[in-house]
PDB file of C-alpha atoms in Angstrom:
ATOM      1  CA  MET A   7       6.698  -3.470  22.879  1.00 40.00           C
ATOM      2  CA  ALA A   8       4.978  -4.242  19.644  1.00 42.00           C
ATOM      3  CA  ARG A   9       3.970  -7.729  18.708  1.00 45.00           C
ATOM      4  CA  GLY A  10       6.487  -7.581  15.872  1.00 47.00           C
ATOM      5  CA  GLN A  11      10.279  -7.841  16.543  1.00 46.00           C
ATOM      6  CA  ALA A  12      12.631  -4.967  16.060  1.00 46.00           C
ATOM      7  CA  ARG A  13      14.718  -4.968  13.084  1.00 46.00           C
ATOM      8  CA  GLY A  14      18.484  -4.927  12.470  1.00 42.00           C
ATOM      9  CA  THR A  15      20.468  -3.299   9.721  1.00 38.00           C
ATOM     10  CA  ARG A  16      20.381  -5.323   6.408  1.00 41.00           C
ATOM     11  CA  THR A  17      23.406  -5.455   4.187  1.00 36.00           C
ATOM     12  CA  THR A  18      22.838  -5.141   0.493  1.00 36.00           C
ATOM     13  CA  SER A  19      25.050  -5.309  -2.670  1.00 34.00           C
ATOM     14  CA  ALA A  20      26.203  -2.232  -4.464  1.00 36.00           C
ATOM     15  CA  GLU A  21      24.218  -3.132  -7.396  1.00 39.00           C
ATOM     16  CA  GLN A  22      21.020  -3.407  -5.326  1.00 38.00           C
ATOM     17  CA  ARG A  23      21.765  -0.131  -3.687  1.00 37.00           C
ATOM     18  CA  ARG A  24      22.166   1.697  -7.125  1.00 38.00           C
ATOM     19  CA  ARG A  25      18.889   0.282  -8.434  1.00 65.00           C
ATOM     20  CA  GLY A  26      16.992   0.883  -5.333  1.00 88.00           C
ATOM     21  CA  ALA A  27      13.383  -0.068  -4.381  1.00 96.00           C
ATOM     22  CA  THR A  28      10.241   0.443  -6.392  1.00 97.00           C
ATOM     23  CA  VAL A  29       7.811   2.379  -4.258  1.00 98.00           C
ATOM     24  CA  ILE A  30       4.173   1.512  -4.919  1.00 98.00           C
ATOM     25  CA  ALA A  31       1.205   3.421  -3.250  1.00 98.00           C
ATOM     26  CA  VAL A  32      -2.049   1.711  -2.710  1.00 98.00           C
ATOM     27  CA  ALA A  33      -4.770   4.468  -2.583  1.00 96.00           C
ATOM     28  CA  ASN A  34      -8.317   5.204  -2.935  1.00 94.00           C
ATOM     29  CA  GLN A  35     -10.013   7.961  -0.853  1.00 90.00           C
ATOM     30  CA  LYS A  36     -12.980   5.729  -0.446  1.00 88.00           C
ATOM     31  CA  GLY A  37     -12.895   3.613   2.635  1.00 88.00           C
ATOM     32  CA  GLY A  38     -13.765  -0.065   2.715  1.00 88.00           C
ATOM     33  CA  VAL A  39     -12.207  -0.985  -0.667  1.00 92.00           C
ATOM     34  CA  ALA A  40      -9.644  -3.546   0.549  1.00 92.00           C
ATOM     35  CA  LYS A  41      -6.580  -1.180   0.508  1.00 95.00           C
ATOM     36  CA  THR A  42      -5.091  -2.752   3.674  1.00 95.00           C
ATOM     37  CA  THR A  43      -5.784  -6.250   2.555  1.00 95.00           C
ATOM     38  CA  SER A  44      -4.109  -5.627  -0.740  1.00 96.00           C
ATOM     39  CA  VAL A  45      -1.044  -4.200   0.827  1.00 97.00           C
ATOM     40  CA  ALA A  46      -0.713  -7.030   3.246  1.00 96.00           C
ATOM     41  CA  SER A  47      -1.420  -9.713   0.686  1.00 96.00           C
ATOM     42  CA  LEU A  48       0.722  -8.286  -2.127  1.00 97.00           C
ATOM     43  CA  GLY A  49       3.611  -7.675   0.236  1.00 97.00           C
ATOM     44  CA  ALA A  50       3.491 -11.393   1.301  1.00 96.00           C
ATOM     45  CA  ALA A  51       3.173 -12.402  -2.263  1.00 97.00           C
ATOM     46  CA  PHE A  52       6.270 -10.409  -3.249  1.00 98.00           C
ATOM     47  CA  ALA A  53       8.090 -11.848  -0.357  1.00 97.00           C
ATOM     48  CA  GLU A  54       7.307 -15.358  -1.686  1.00 96.00           C
ATOM     49  CA  HIS A  55       9.014 -14.218  -5.025  1.00 95.00           C
ATOM     50  CA  GLY A  56      12.221 -13.677  -2.899  1.00 96.00           C
ATOM     51  CA  LYS A  57      11.704  -9.834  -2.933  1.00 97.00           C
ATOM     52  CA  ARG A  58      12.859  -7.715   0.071  1.00 97.00           C
ATOM     53  CA  VAL A  59       9.654  -5.843   1.057  1.00 98.00           C
ATOM     54  CA  LEU A  60       8.774  -2.945   3.252  1.00 98.00           C
ATOM     55  CA  LEU A  61       5.216  -2.006   4.098  1.00 98.00           C
ATOM     56  CA  VAL A  62       4.392   1.569   5.334  1.00 98.00           C
ATOM     57  CA  ASP A  63       1.104   2.121   7.251  1.00 98.00           C
ATOM     58  CA  LEU A  64       0.103   5.642   6.477  1.00 98.00           C
ATOM     59  CA  ASP A  65      -3.336   5.508   7.924  1.00 96.00           C
ATOM     60  CA  ALA A  66      -3.994   6.581  11.594  1.00 95.00           C
ATOM     61  CA  GLN A  67      -6.537   3.747  11.987  1.00 95.00           C
ATOM     62  CA  ALA A  68      -3.448   1.396  11.859  1.00 96.00           C
ATOM     63  CA  CYS A  69      -5.345  -1.416  10.418  1.00 95.00           C
ATOM     64  CA  LEU A  70      -2.313  -2.699   8.473  1.00 96.00           C
ATOM     65  CA  THR A  71      -0.259  -2.549  11.577  1.00 97.00           C
ATOM     66  CA  PHE A  72      -2.714  -4.697  13.569  1.00 95.00           C
ATOM     67  CA  SER A  73      -3.266  -7.013  10.523  1.00 94.00           C
ATOM     68  CA  LEU A  74       0.420  -7.909  10.542  1.00 95.00           C
ATOM     69  CA  GLY A  75       0.545  -8.658  14.222  1.00 94.00           C
ATOM     70  CA  VAL A  76       1.679  -5.495  15.774  1.00 95.00           C
ATOM     71  CA  ASP A  77      -0.316  -3.839  18.474  1.00 94.00           C
ATOM     72  CA  PRO A  78      -0.903  -0.085  17.529  1.00 94.00           C
ATOM     73  CA  ASP A  79      -1.366   0.647  21.243  1.00 93.00           C
ATOM     74  CA  GLU A  80       2.057  -0.568  22.138  1.00 94.00           C
ATOM     75  CA  VAL A  81       3.965   0.947  19.240  1.00 94.00           C
ATOM     76  CA  GLU A  82       6.654   3.336  20.634  1.00 92.00           C
ATOM     77  CA  THR A  83       8.108   4.523  17.312  1.00 96.00           C
ATOM     78  CA  SER A  84       5.772   4.797  14.196  1.00 97.00           C
ATOM     79  CA  ILE A  85       5.451   6.625  10.915  1.00 98.00           C
ATOM     80  CA  ASN A  86       4.148   9.581  12.797  1.00 97.00           C
ATOM     81  CA  GLU A  87       7.549  10.150  14.418  1.00 97.00           C
ATOM     82  CA  VAL A  88       9.182   9.621  11.071  1.00 97.00           C
ATOM     83  CA  LEU A  89       7.226  12.233   9.262  1.00 97.00           C
ATOM     84  CA  LEU A  90       7.793  14.734  12.123  1.00 96.00           C
ATOM     85  CA  GLY A  91      11.474  14.251  11.826  1.00 95.00           C
ATOM     86  CA  LYS A  92      11.858  12.921  15.333  1.00 96.00           C
ATOM     87  CA  VAL A  93      13.455   9.517  14.228  1.00 97.00           C
ATOM     88  CA  ASP A  94      14.823   8.110  11.050  1.00 97.00           C
ATOM     89  CA  ALA A  95      12.667   5.641   9.138  1.00 98.00           C
ATOM     90  CA  ALA A  96      15.143   2.750   9.793  1.00 97.00           C
ATOM     91  CA  GLU A  97      14.497   3.188  13.539  1.00 97.00           C
ATOM     92  CA  ALA A  98      10.770   2.647  13.135  1.00 98.00           C
ATOM     93  CA  ARG A  99      10.925  -0.621  11.311  1.00 97.00           C
ATOM     94  CA  VAL A 100       9.707  -3.961  12.749  1.00 97.00           C
ATOM     95  CA  ALA A 101       9.942  -7.470  11.151  1.00 96.00           C
ATOM     96  CA  CYS A 102       6.751  -9.346  10.630  1.00 95.00           C
ATOM     97  CA  GLU A 103       6.114 -13.039  10.365  1.00 88.00           C
ATOM     98  CA  ASP A 104       4.911 -12.877   6.633  1.00 90.00           C
ATOM     99  CA  GLY A 105       8.618 -12.210   5.722  1.00 95.00           C
ATOM    100  CA  VAL A 106       8.098  -8.459   5.242  1.00 97.00           C
ATOM    101  CA  ASP A 107       9.195  -5.405   7.241  1.00 98.00           C
ATOM    102  CA  LEU A 108       6.632  -2.687   8.452  1.00 98.00           C
ATOM    103  CA  ILE A 109       6.874   0.924   9.579  1.00 98.00           C
ATOM    104  CA  PRO A 110       3.720   0.950  11.795  1.00 98.00           C
ATOM    105  CA  SER A 111       1.118   3.476  12.476  1.00 97.00           C
ATOM    106  CA  MET A 112      -0.624   4.705  15.499  1.00 96.00           C
ATOM    107  CA  ILE A 113      -3.558   7.012  16.272  1.00 95.00           C
ATOM    108  CA  GLU A 114      -1.344  10.020  16.799  1.00 94.00           C
ATOM    109  CA  LEU A 115      -0.785  10.010  12.963  1.00 95.00           C
ATOM    110  CA  ALA A 116      -4.113  11.781  12.799  1.00 92.00           C
ATOM    111  CA  GLY A 117      -2.564  14.925  14.040  1.00 93.00           C
ATOM    112  CA  ALA A 118       0.406  14.777  11.665  1.00 91.00           C
ATOM    113  CA  GLU A 119      -1.435  16.247   8.787  1.00 88.00           C
ATOM    114  CA  ALA A 120      -2.066  19.567  10.676  1.00 91.00           C
ATOM    115  CA  GLN A 121       1.530  19.613  11.703  1.00 94.00           C
ATOM    116  CA  LEU A 122       2.846  19.111   7.998  1.00 94.00           C
ATOM    117  CA  LEU A 123       0.671  21.896   6.637  1.00 91.00           C
ATOM    118  CA  PRO A 124       2.688  24.786   7.438  1.00 91.00           C
ATOM    119  CA  ARG A 125       5.994  23.062   6.375  1.00 92.00           C
ATOM    120  CA  PRO A 126       7.724  24.026   3.151  1.00 93.00           C
ATOM    121  CA  GLY A 127       7.883  21.084   0.719  1.00 94.00           C
ATOM    122  CA  ARG A 128       5.394  19.208   2.854  1.00 96.00           C
ATOM    123  CA  GLU A 129       4.441  16.812   0.093  1.00 97.00           C
ATOM    124  CA  TYR A 130       8.038  15.516  -0.176  1.00 98.00           C
ATOM    125  CA  VAL A 131       8.517  14.653   3.499  1.00 97.00           C
ATOM    126  CA  LEU A 132       7.738  10.865   3.136  1.00 98.00           C
ATOM    127  CA  ARG A 133       9.867  10.566   0.021  1.00 98.00           C
ATOM    128  CA  THR A 134      12.822  12.126   1.829  1.00 98.00           C
ATOM    129  CA  ALA A 135      12.304   9.883   4.788  1.00 98.00           C
ATOM    130  CA  LEU A 136      12.194   6.705   2.731  1.00 98.00           C
ATOM    131  CA  GLU A 137      15.257   7.514   0.491  1.00 97.00           C
ATOM    132  CA  PRO A 138      17.893   6.088   2.947  1.00 97.00           C
ATOM    133  CA  LEU A 139      15.931   2.670   2.878  1.00 97.00           C
ATOM    134  CA  THR A 140      15.520   2.326  -0.878  1.00 95.00           C
ATOM    135  CA  GLY A 141      18.704   0.218  -0.975  1.00 95.00           C
ATOM    136  CA  ASP A 142      17.528  -2.088   1.585  1.00 97.00           C
ATOM    137  CA  TYR A 143      14.379  -3.277  -0.353  1.00 98.00           C
ATOM    138  CA  ASP A 144      13.115  -4.324  -3.716  1.00 97.00           C
ATOM    139  CA  VAL A 145       9.732  -3.009  -3.163  1.00 98.00           C
ATOM    140  CA  ILE A 146       8.079  -0.467  -0.748  1.00 98.00           C
ATOM    141  CA  LEU A 147       4.266  -0.639  -0.514  1.00 98.00           C
ATOM    142  CA  ILE A 148       2.417   2.242   1.131  1.00 98.00           C
ATOM    143  CA  ASP A 149      -1.166   1.796   2.675  1.00 98.00           C
ATOM    144  CA  CYS A 150      -2.695   5.245   2.225  1.00 97.00           C
ATOM    145  CA  SER A 151      -5.459   6.779   4.333  1.00 93.00           C
ATOM    146  CA  PRO A 152      -8.988   6.953   2.830  1.00 92.00           C
ATOM    147  CA  SER A 153      -8.644  10.748   2.026  1.00 91.00           C
ATOM    148  CA  LEU A 154      -6.882  12.967  -0.506  1.00 91.00           C
ATOM    149  CA  GLY A 155      -5.053  15.047   2.145  1.00 93.00           C
ATOM    150  CA  VAL A 156      -1.464  15.799   2.747  1.00 95.00           C
ATOM    151  CA  LEU A 157      -0.534  12.144   3.708  1.00 96.00           C
ATOM    152  CA  THR A 158      -1.914  10.683   0.455  1.00 96.00           C
ATOM    153  CA  LEU A 159      -0.155  13.423  -1.396  1.00 97.00           C
ATOM    154  CA  ASN A 160       3.030  12.381   0.356  1.00 98.00           C
ATOM    155  CA  ALA A 161       2.510   8.933  -0.737  1.00 98.00           C
ATOM    156  CA  LEU A 162       1.812   9.791  -4.393  1.00 98.00           C
ATOM    157  CA  THR A 163       4.821  12.010  -4.425  1.00 98.00           C
ATOM    158  CA  ALA A 164       7.086   9.311  -2.993  1.00 98.00           C
ATOM    159  CA  ALA A 165       5.831   6.563  -5.288  1.00 98.00           C
ATOM    160  CA  HIS A 166       6.846   5.203  -8.683  1.00 97.00           C
ATOM    161  CA  GLY A 167       3.558   3.256  -9.125  1.00 97.00           C
ATOM    162  CA  LEU A 168       0.031   3.508  -7.997  1.00 98.00           C
ATOM    163  CA  VAL A 169      -2.508   0.587  -7.511  1.00 97.00           C
ATOM    164  CA  ILE A 170      -6.097   1.571  -7.028  1.00 96.00           C
ATOM    165  CA  PRO A 171      -8.245  -1.016  -5.287  1.00 95.00           C
ATOM    166  CA  MET A 172     -11.848  -0.715  -6.323  1.00 91.00           C
ATOM    167  CA  PRO A 173     -14.911  -2.890  -5.340  1.00 87.00           C
ATOM    168  CA  CYS A 174     -16.788  -4.049  -8.289  1.00 77.00           C
ATOM    169  CA  GLU A 175     -19.793  -1.725  -7.572  1.00 76.00           C
ATOM    170  CA  MET A 176     -20.987   1.130  -9.712  1.00 69.00           C
ATOM    171  CA  LEU A 177     -20.815   3.804  -6.910  1.00 64.00           C
ATOM    172  CA  SER A 178     -17.101   3.088  -6.540  1.00 67.00           C
ATOM    173  CA  HIS A 179     -16.502   4.717  -9.944  1.00 69.00           C
ATOM    174  CA  ARG A 180     -16.991   8.284  -8.401  1.00 67.00           C
ATOM    175  CA  GLY A 181     -14.075   7.886  -6.021  1.00 71.00           C
ATOM    176  CA  VAL A 182     -11.752   6.619  -8.720  1.00 86.00           C
ATOM    177  CA  GLY A 183     -12.418   9.568 -10.853  1.00 85.00           C
ATOM    178  CA  GLN A 184     -11.644  12.081  -8.021  1.00 87.00           C
ATOM    179  CA  LEU A 185      -8.438  10.205  -7.298  1.00 91.00           C
ATOM    180  CA  LEU A 186      -7.256  10.348 -10.898  1.00 93.00           C
ATOM    181  CA  ASP A 187      -7.841  14.056 -10.952  1.00 93.00           C
ATOM    182  CA  THR A 188      -5.498  14.331  -7.870  1.00 94.00           C
ATOM    183  CA  VAL A 189      -3.002  11.892  -9.635  1.00 96.00           C
ATOM    184  CA  ALA A 190      -2.941  14.026 -12.694  1.00 96.00           C
ATOM    185  CA  ASP A 191      -2.046  17.128 -10.511  1.00 97.00           C
ATOM    186  CA  VAL A 192       0.664  15.191  -8.794  1.00 97.00           C
ATOM    187  CA  GLN A 193       2.049  14.099 -12.193  1.00 97.00           C
ATOM    188  CA  ARG A 194       2.186  17.555 -13.522  1.00 97.00           C
ATOM    189  CA  ILE A 195       3.508  19.451 -10.303  1.00 97.00           C
ATOM    190  CA  LEU A 196       5.133  17.054  -7.726  1.00 97.00           C
ATOM    191  CA  ASN A 197       6.114  13.666  -9.328  1.00 98.00           C
ATOM    192  CA  ARG A 198       6.419  13.282 -13.230  1.00 96.00           C
ATOM    193  CA  ASP A 199       7.570   9.637 -12.666  1.00 95.00           C
ATOM    194  CA  LEU A 200       4.300   8.481 -10.915  1.00 97.00           C
ATOM    195  CA  GLU A 201       2.608   5.742 -13.066  1.00 97.00           C
ATOM    196  CA  VAL A 202      -0.796   4.303 -12.504  1.00 96.00           C
ATOM    197  CA  LEU A 203      -0.118   0.544 -12.587  1.00 97.00           C
ATOM    198  CA  GLY A 204      -3.751  -0.326 -12.774  1.00 95.00           C
ATOM    199  CA  ILE A 205      -7.059  -0.685 -11.100  1.00 94.00           C
ATOM    200  CA  LEU A 206      -7.292  -3.728  -8.809  1.00 95.00           C
ATOM    201  CA  PRO A 207     -10.927  -5.093  -8.847  1.00 92.00           C
ATOM    202  CA  THR A 208     -11.686  -6.150  -5.321  1.00 93.00           C
ATOM    203  CA  MET A 209     -14.779  -7.920  -3.469  1.00 87.00           C
ATOM    204  CA  TYR A 210     -15.682  -9.417  -6.812  1.00 79.00           C
ATOM    205  CA  ASP A 211     -18.650 -11.793  -6.924  1.00 74.00           C
ATOM    206  CA  GLY A 212     -18.464 -13.505 -10.272  1.00 65.00           C
ATOM    207  CA  ARG A 213     -22.152 -14.766  -9.885  1.00 69.00           C
ATOM    208  CA  SER A 214     -23.422 -11.026  -9.969  1.00 73.00           C
ATOM    209  CA  ASN A 215     -24.335  -9.616 -13.354  1.00 69.00           C
ATOM    210  CA  HIS A 216     -23.712  -6.127 -11.735  1.00 76.00           C
ATOM    211  CA  ALA A 217     -20.170  -7.029 -10.700  1.00 71.00           C
ATOM    212  CA  GLN A 218     -19.401  -8.487 -14.016  1.00 76.00           C
ATOM    213  CA  ALA A 219     -20.733  -5.245 -15.862  1.00 76.00           C
ATOM    214  CA  VAL A 220     -18.701  -3.136 -13.522  1.00 76.00           C
ATOM    215  CA  LEU A 221     -15.596  -5.099 -14.223  1.00 77.00           C
ATOM    216  CA  ALA A 222     -16.149  -4.984 -17.963  1.00 75.00           C
ATOM    217  CA  ASP A 223     -16.687  -1.116 -17.844  1.00 78.00           C
ATOM    218  CA  VAL A 224     -13.874   0.079 -15.513  1.00 79.00           C
ATOM    219  CA  GLY A 225     -10.961  -0.320 -17.891  1.00 76.00           C
ATOM    220  CA  GLU A 226     -12.588   1.379 -20.829  1.00 80.00           C
ATOM    221  CA  ARG A 227     -14.100   4.217 -18.598  1.00 83.00           C
ATOM    222  CA  TYR A 228     -10.723   5.346 -17.298  1.00 85.00           C
ATOM    223  CA  ASP A 229      -8.369   4.102 -20.070  1.00 88.00           C
ATOM    224  CA  LEU A 230      -6.217   2.280 -17.465  1.00 90.00           C
ATOM    225  CA  PRO A 231      -4.869  -1.257 -17.062  1.00 92.00           C
ATOM    226  CA  VAL A 232      -7.310  -3.536 -15.026  1.00 93.00           C
ATOM    227  CA  LEU A 233      -5.127  -5.943 -12.861  1.00 95.00           C
ATOM    228  CA  SER A 234      -6.105  -9.460 -13.242  1.00 93.00           C
ATOM    229  CA  PRO A 235      -7.599 -11.735 -11.726  1.00 94.00           C
ATOM    230  CA  PRO A 236     -10.254  -9.682  -9.657  1.00 93.00           C
ATOM    231  CA  ILE A 237     -10.002 -10.385  -6.121  1.00 93.00           C
ATOM    232  CA  PRO A 238     -12.857 -12.452  -4.897  1.00 90.00           C
ATOM    233  CA  LYS A 239     -15.192 -11.740  -2.086  1.00 87.00           C
ATOM    234  CA  THR A 240     -14.462 -14.179   0.651  1.00 82.00           C
ATOM    235  CA  VAL A 241     -14.696 -14.365   4.606  1.00 81.00           C
ATOM    236  CA  ARG A 242     -11.098 -15.547   4.699  1.00 79.00           C
ATOM    237  CA  PHE A 243      -9.971 -11.931   4.392  1.00 85.00           C
ATOM    238  CA  ALA A 244     -11.712 -10.975   7.541  1.00 78.00           C
ATOM    239  CA  GLU A 245     -10.208 -13.944   9.444  1.00 77.00           C
ATOM    240  CA  ALA A 246      -6.646 -13.255   8.621  1.00 78.00           C
ATOM    241  CA  PRO A 247      -6.038 -10.102  10.789  1.00 81.00           C
ATOM    242  CA  ALA A 248      -7.074 -11.946  13.931  1.00 73.00           C
ATOM    243  CA  VAL A 249      -3.907 -13.901  13.893  1.00 79.00           C
ATOM    244  CA  GLY A 250      -1.721 -11.063  12.505  1.00 83.00           C
ATOM    245  CA  ARG A 251      -0.923 -12.763   9.183  1.00 85.00           C
ATOM    246  CA  SER A 252      -2.030 -12.204   5.617  1.00 90.00           C
ATOM    247  CA  ILE A 253      -4.434 -14.558   3.674  1.00 88.00           C
ATOM    248  CA  LEU A 254      -1.384 -16.065   1.960  1.00 87.00           C
ATOM    249  CA  THR A 255      -0.514 -17.758   5.275  1.00 86.00           C
ATOM    250  CA  THR A 256      -3.874 -18.204   7.031  1.00 85.00           C
ATOM    251  CA  ALA A 257      -5.733 -19.710   3.868  1.00 84.00           C
ATOM    252  CA  ARG A 258      -2.954 -20.539   1.470  1.00 87.00           C
ATOM    253  CA  THR A 259      -5.015 -22.375  -1.068  1.00 89.00           C
ATOM    254  CA  SER A 260      -8.067 -20.151  -1.025  1.00 91.00           C
ATOM    255  CA  ARG A 261      -9.269 -18.264  -4.116  1.00 92.00           C
ATOM    256  CA  GLY A 262      -8.293 -14.986  -2.486  1.00 92.00           C
ATOM    257  CA  ALA A 263      -4.738 -16.009  -1.744  1.00 93.00           C
ATOM    258  CA  LYS A 264      -4.404 -17.343  -5.374  1.00 95.00           C
ATOM    259  CA  ALA A 265      -5.727 -14.192  -6.915  1.00 95.00           C
ATOM    260  CA  TYR A 266      -3.222 -11.967  -5.008  1.00 96.00           C
ATOM    261  CA  ARG A 267      -0.479 -14.324  -5.930  1.00 96.00           C
ATOM    262  CA  ASP A 268      -1.407 -14.003  -9.563  1.00 97.00           C
ATOM    263  CA  VAL A 269      -1.528 -10.217  -9.443  1.00 97.00           C
ATOM    264  CA  ALA A 270       1.663 -10.053  -7.625  1.00 97.00           C
ATOM    265  CA  ALA A 271       3.376 -12.338 -10.251  1.00 96.00           C
ATOM    266  CA  ALA A 272       2.221  -9.922 -12.975  1.00 95.00           C
ATOM    267  CA  LEU A 273       3.372  -6.889 -11.091  1.00 96.00           C
ATOM    268  CA  VAL A 274       6.740  -8.311 -10.153  1.00 93.00           C
ATOM    269  CA  LYS A 275       7.878  -8.287 -13.661  1.00 87.00           C
ATOM    270  CA  SER A 276       7.966  -4.460 -13.474  1.00 79.00           C
ATOM    271  CA  LEU A 277       9.999  -4.188 -10.298  1.00 76.00           C
TER     272      LEU A 277
END
């Protein structure tokens, strides 16, 4: 049994069901850029705004799953079974203590990409799986794997918006450029409604001239919004997963928690 509690069925108004959830992918094929931290923290911040939030762990490393207090080794039903058509997405949900729901991941997801490759319409599998849940939530956040493979393409095809976490380091620019090339292809072929909501600067050290220069350059270089404020570098982010909660709970008054709340407050206006 996972450390989270199994969910029941939610009831929603007809108006909410017509409007549906805003689906946001958080992606960057470069690892170690704070994708998982951003999904967990933004999800908790949206919940504080009274939004009904579902998080989807689309990474076989299952870091988001563990970070929210669910043991990946004990998960019986995960996003892997959902993508392979073995269960409905509603059956895989668990409720987490930060006030969000989660579709967890597990190591078996690593083999899902090979199984999806020969399927017709493989890029639409996640979108189709999540559609029955869109009336239950205001926002669905997808934590993507650090690659540009079929799973990430599924996330981009399912999403209305994309947030790109990027450490304030010059070498991180290369990964963003490659991702945007893929996004352009997705917008042209698979999902014309996909919008890049912005680059989210992470691991920011305001005392560093280099970090300041990268932050000043990134928006102009890619002609994209830069979400504000930048997320500061702090050890509090490393401490939070140990207790299965986000930094908004474990260090509520920290600079990192405040930064994610401010970013969420800006994003929530578009939900």
